[in-house]
């Protein structure tokens, strides 16, 4: 079973920041938080990952709480092309299987 | 940099047949993973290969098997196809560093008639 809990769906206005929450209250000290997204009929796309510190790349920012029990993925300026299912996954590292939950369907509205 | 490539993109088979799906990882990646995404069941881990060896296996019957070649490409074989094997089969690859993310291809859509 997935070790994460995400809201099933969210809406966001185009051009605004999208903040996607994820709860992972049973995360262990050596597990990473990974975020992927899947646009219909395509393979999951890697977005970002982190262990303890906040991370930022060209796609998004990842904010992990100090107790590591939850995190937020931030898309700073959402576009229509960001409409997708977003998956939050905790894993011991890339060389372990990823356990996907049901994710959050983000709908970016014009 | 080329991403993970999978072939074929679509495939139609009938019950009882056998199928082979192929995956080429990102250059420099040594690990290959296979996942199944069936309608209503989400993405489920199938197999992990690294350096030519099977490292981990998901909760799938033995008729699902595969291998990894010296160039790190991989094949997934499914024997005695059943209707419930209809799914999108996804391949991912990752590098040697511990926390490197898995990168996915766009999958092979397998339909069983």
Coordinates of C-alpha atoms in Angstrom, one line a residue:
Chain A
X1 CA 0.0 0.0 0.0
X2 CA 1.1 3.5 -0.7
X3 CA 2.5 5.4 2.4
X4 CA 1.1 8.7 1.3
X5 CA -2.2 10.5 1.4
X6 CA -3.2 13.1 -1.2
X7 CA -6.5 14.9 -2.0
X8 CA -8.1 13.2 -5.0
X9 CA -8.5 16.5 -6.9
X10 CA -7.7 20.2 -6.9
X11 CA -8.3 23.2 -9.2
X12 CA -6.0 26.0 -9.9
X13 CA -6.3 29.1 -12.0
X14 CA -3.9 29.5 -14.9
X15 CA -1.0 31.7 -13.9
X16 CA -1.4 31.2 -10.2
X17 CA 0.7 29.0 -8.0
X18 CA -0.6 25.4 -7.5
X19 CA 0.1 24.0 -4.0
X20 CA -0.3 20.2 -3.8
X21 CA -0.2 18.7 -0.3
X22 CA 0.9 15.2 0.7
X23 CA 0.8 13.5 4.0
X24 CA 3.4 10.8 4.8
X25 CA 3.2 10.5 8.6
X26 CA 4.9 7.1 8.7
X27 CA 8.0 8.1 6.7
X28 CA 11.2 6.7 8.0
X29 CA 14.4 8.6 8.4
X30 CA 16.1 7.4 5.3
X31 CA 13.1 7.6 2.9
X32 CA 13.0 10.2 0.2
X33 CA 9.9 12.1 -1.0
X34 CA 9.5 11.9 -4.8
X35 CA 6.9 13.7 -6.9
X36 CA 5.8 12.6 -10.4
X37 CA 3.0 13.6 -12.7
X38 CA 1.2 11.7 -15.4
X39 CA -0.5 13.3 -18.3
X40 CA -3.2 11.2 -19.9
X41 CA -1.7 8.3 -22.0
X42 CA 1.9 9.2 -21.2
X43 CA 4.4 7.7 -18.8
X44 CA 4.9 9.4 -15.4
X45 CA 7.2 12.4 -15.5
X46 CA 9.7 13.0 -12.7
X47 CA 9.3 16.4 -11.1
X48 CA 11.5 16.7 -8.0
X49 CA 12.6 14.8 -4.9
X50 CA 14.0 15.5 -1.4
X51 CA 15.1 14.0 1.9
X52 CA 14.9 16.8 4.5
X53 CA 15.6 20.1 3.0
X54 CA 13.4 22.1 0.7
X55 CA 14.3 21.7 -3.0
X56 CA 13.8 23.8 -6.1
X57 CA 14.3 23.1 -9.8
X58 CA 13.1 24.5 -13.1
X59 CA 9.8 22.8 -12.7
X60 CA 8.7 23.1 -9.1
X61 CA 9.6 23.6 -5.5
X62 CA 9.3 21.0 -2.8
X63 CA 8.6 22.0 0.8
X64 CA 9.1 19.3 3.5
X65 CA 8.0 20.0 7.0
X66 CA 10.6 19.8 9.8
X67 CA 9.1 16.6 11.2
X68 CA 9.0 15.2 7.6
X69 CA 5.4 14.0 8.0
X70 CA 4.1 16.1 5.2
X71 CA 5.2 18.0 2.1
X72 CA 3.9 20.4 -0.5
X73 CA 4.7 20.5 -4.2
X74 CA 4.5 24.1 -5.6
X75 CA 4.1 24.9 -9.3
X76 CA 4.8 28.6 -9.2
X77 CA 2.9 29.6 -12.3
X78 CA 0.5 26.9 -13.4
X79 CA -0.4 26.6 -17.1
X80 CA -3.0 24.5 -18.9
X81 CA -0.3 22.0 -19.7
X82 CA 0.2 21.3 -16.0
X83 CA -3.2 19.6 -15.9
X84 CA -2.3 16.0 -14.8
X85 CA -2.4 13.5 -12.0
X86 CA 0.3 14.2 -9.5
X87 CA 1.8 11.4 -7.4
X88 CA 3.7 11.8 -4.1
X89 CA 5.8 8.8 -3.3
X90 CA 8.1 7.9 -0.4
X91 CA 10.9 5.5 -1.2
X92 CA 14.2 4.3 0.2
X93 CA 15.8 5.6 -3.0
X94 CA 15.7 5.1 -6.7
X95 CA 16.8 1.5 -6.6
X96 CA 13.7 0.6 -4.8
X97 CA 10.3 0.0 -6.3
X98 CA 8.0 3.0 -6.4
X99 CA 4.6 2.5 -4.8
X100 CA 2.1 4.7 -6.5
X101 CA -1.1 5.8 -4.8
X102 CA -4.1 7.3 -6.5
X103 CA -2.5 10.8 -6.7
X104 CA -4.1 14.2 -7.1
X105 CA -5.8 15.2 -10.3
X106 CA -4.8 18.9 -10.8
X107 CA -7.1 20.7 -13.2
X108 CA -5.7 24.1 -14.3
X109 CA -8.6 26.4 -15.4
X110 CA -8.2 29.1 -18.0
Chain B
X1 CA 19.7 13.2 -24.2
X2 CA 17.3 10.5 -25.3
X3 CA 14.8 9.4 -22.8
X4 CA 13.6 5.9 -22.1
X5 CA 12.2 4.3 -25.2
X6 CA 9.7 1.4 -25.4
X7 CA 8.5 -0.7 -28.3
X8 CA 6.0 -1.3 -29.6
X9 CA 3.7 1.5 -28.6
X10 CA 0.6 -0.5 -29.1
X11 CA -0.1 -4.3 -29.4
X12 CA -3.1 -6.4 -29.7
X13 CA -3.0 -10.1 -28.7
X14 CA -5.5 -12.9 -28.0
X15 CA -5.9 -15.0 -24.9
X16 CA -3.2 -17.7 -24.5
X17 CA -0.6 -15.9 -26.7
X18 CA 2.8 -14.7 -25.6
X19 CA 4.2 -11.2 -25.9
X20 CA 7.6 -9.5 -25.6
X21 CA 7.9 -5.9 -24.8
X22 CA 11.2 -4.0 -25.2
X23 CA 12.8 -1.1 -23.3
X24 CA 16.0 0.9 -23.9
X25 CA 17.1 2.9 -20.8
X26 CA 18.6 6.4 -20.7
X27 CA 22.3 6.2 -21.7
X28 CA 24.4 5.6 -18.6
X29 CA 21.5 4.1 -16.6
X30 CA 22.1 0.6 -15.3
X31 CA 18.7 -0.2 -13.6
X32 CA 15.5 -0.9 -15.4
X33 CA 12.1 -1.3 -13.8
X34 CA 8.8 -2.5 -15.2
X35 CA 5.4 -1.4 -14.1
X36 CA 1.9 -2.3 -15.1
X37 CA -0.9 0.3 -15.2
X38 CA -4.2 -1.5 -15.6
X39 CA -7.5 0.4 -15.7
X40 CA -8.7 1.0 -12.2
X41 CA -5.7 -0.5 -10.5
X42 CA -3.1 2.2 -10.8
X43 CA 0.6 1.7 -11.3
X44 CA 2.0 -1.5 -9.9
X45 CA 5.6 -2.5 -9.7
X46 CA 6.5 -5.6 -11.7
X47 CA 10.2 -6.2 -11.9
X48 CA 13.6 -4.5 -11.3
X49 CA 16.8 -5.4 -13.2
X50 CA 20.2 -4.1 -12.4
X51 CA 23.5 -5.2 -14.0
X52 CA 21.7 -8.1 -15.8
X53 CA 20.2 -9.6 -12.6
X54 CA 16.7 -9.6 -11.3
X55 CA 16.8 -7.6 -8.1
X56 CA 13.2 -7.5 -7.0
X57 CA 9.8 -8.7 -8.1
X58 CA 6.3 -7.5 -7.5
X59 CA 3.2 -9.6 -6.7
X60 CA 2.8 -11.0 -10.2
X61 CA 2.6 -14.7 -11.4
X62 CA 5.7 -16.4 -12.9
X63 CA 4.3 -16.0 -16.4
X64 CA 5.6 -12.5 -16.2
X65 CA 9.3 -12.6 -16.7
X66 CA 12.1 -10.6 -18.2
X67 CA 15.7 -10.1 -18.7
X68 CA 18.3 -7.4 -19.0
X69 CA 21.0 -7.5 -21.7
X70 CA 24.7 -6.4 -21.4
X71 CA 23.8 -3.0 -23.0
X72 CA 21.3 -2.6 -20.1
X73 CA 18.2 -2.8 -22.4
X74 CA 15.5 -5.0 -21.2
X75 CA 12.6 -7.3 -22.3
X76 CA 9.4 -8.1 -20.5
X77 CA 7.8 -11.4 -21.5
X78 CA 4.3 -12.4 -20.7
X79 CA 3.1 -15.9 -21.4
X80 CA -0.4 -17.4 -21.6
X81 CA -2.0 -14.0 -21.9
X82 CA -5.2 -13.4 -20.0
X83 CA -7.8 -10.7 -20.5
X84 CA -6.8 -8.9 -17.3
X85 CA -3.3 -8.5 -18.7
X86 CA -4.7 -5.6 -20.8
X87 CA -2.8 -2.6 -19.5
X88 CA -0.2 0.0 -20.2
X89 CA 3.3 -1.5 -19.5
X90 CA 5.8 1.1 -18.4
X91 CA 9.5 0.9 -18.3
X92 CA 11.7 3.2 -16.2
X93 CA 15.5 3.5 -15.7
X94 CA 17.8 5.0 -13.1
X95 CA 21.5 5.5 -12.6
X96 CA 23.8 4.2 -10.0
X97 CA 23.6 6.9 -7.4
X98 CA 21.3 5.9 -4.5
X99 CA 18.7 8.7 -4.7
X100 CA 18.6 9.2 -8.5
X101 CA 15.0 9.2 -9.7
X102 CA 13.5 6.7 -12.0
X103 CA 12.6 8.1 -15.4
X104 CA 9.8 6.6 -17.4
X105 CA 9.1 5.9 -21.0
X106 CA 5.6 6.3 -22.5
X107 CA 4.8 2.7 -22.3
X108 CA 3.4 -0.1 -24.5
X109 CA -0.4 -0.3 -24.6
X110 CA -1.3 -4.1 -24.6
X111 CA -4.8 -5.1 -25.4
X112 CA -6.0 -8.7 -25.0
X113 CA -9.0 -9.8 -27.1

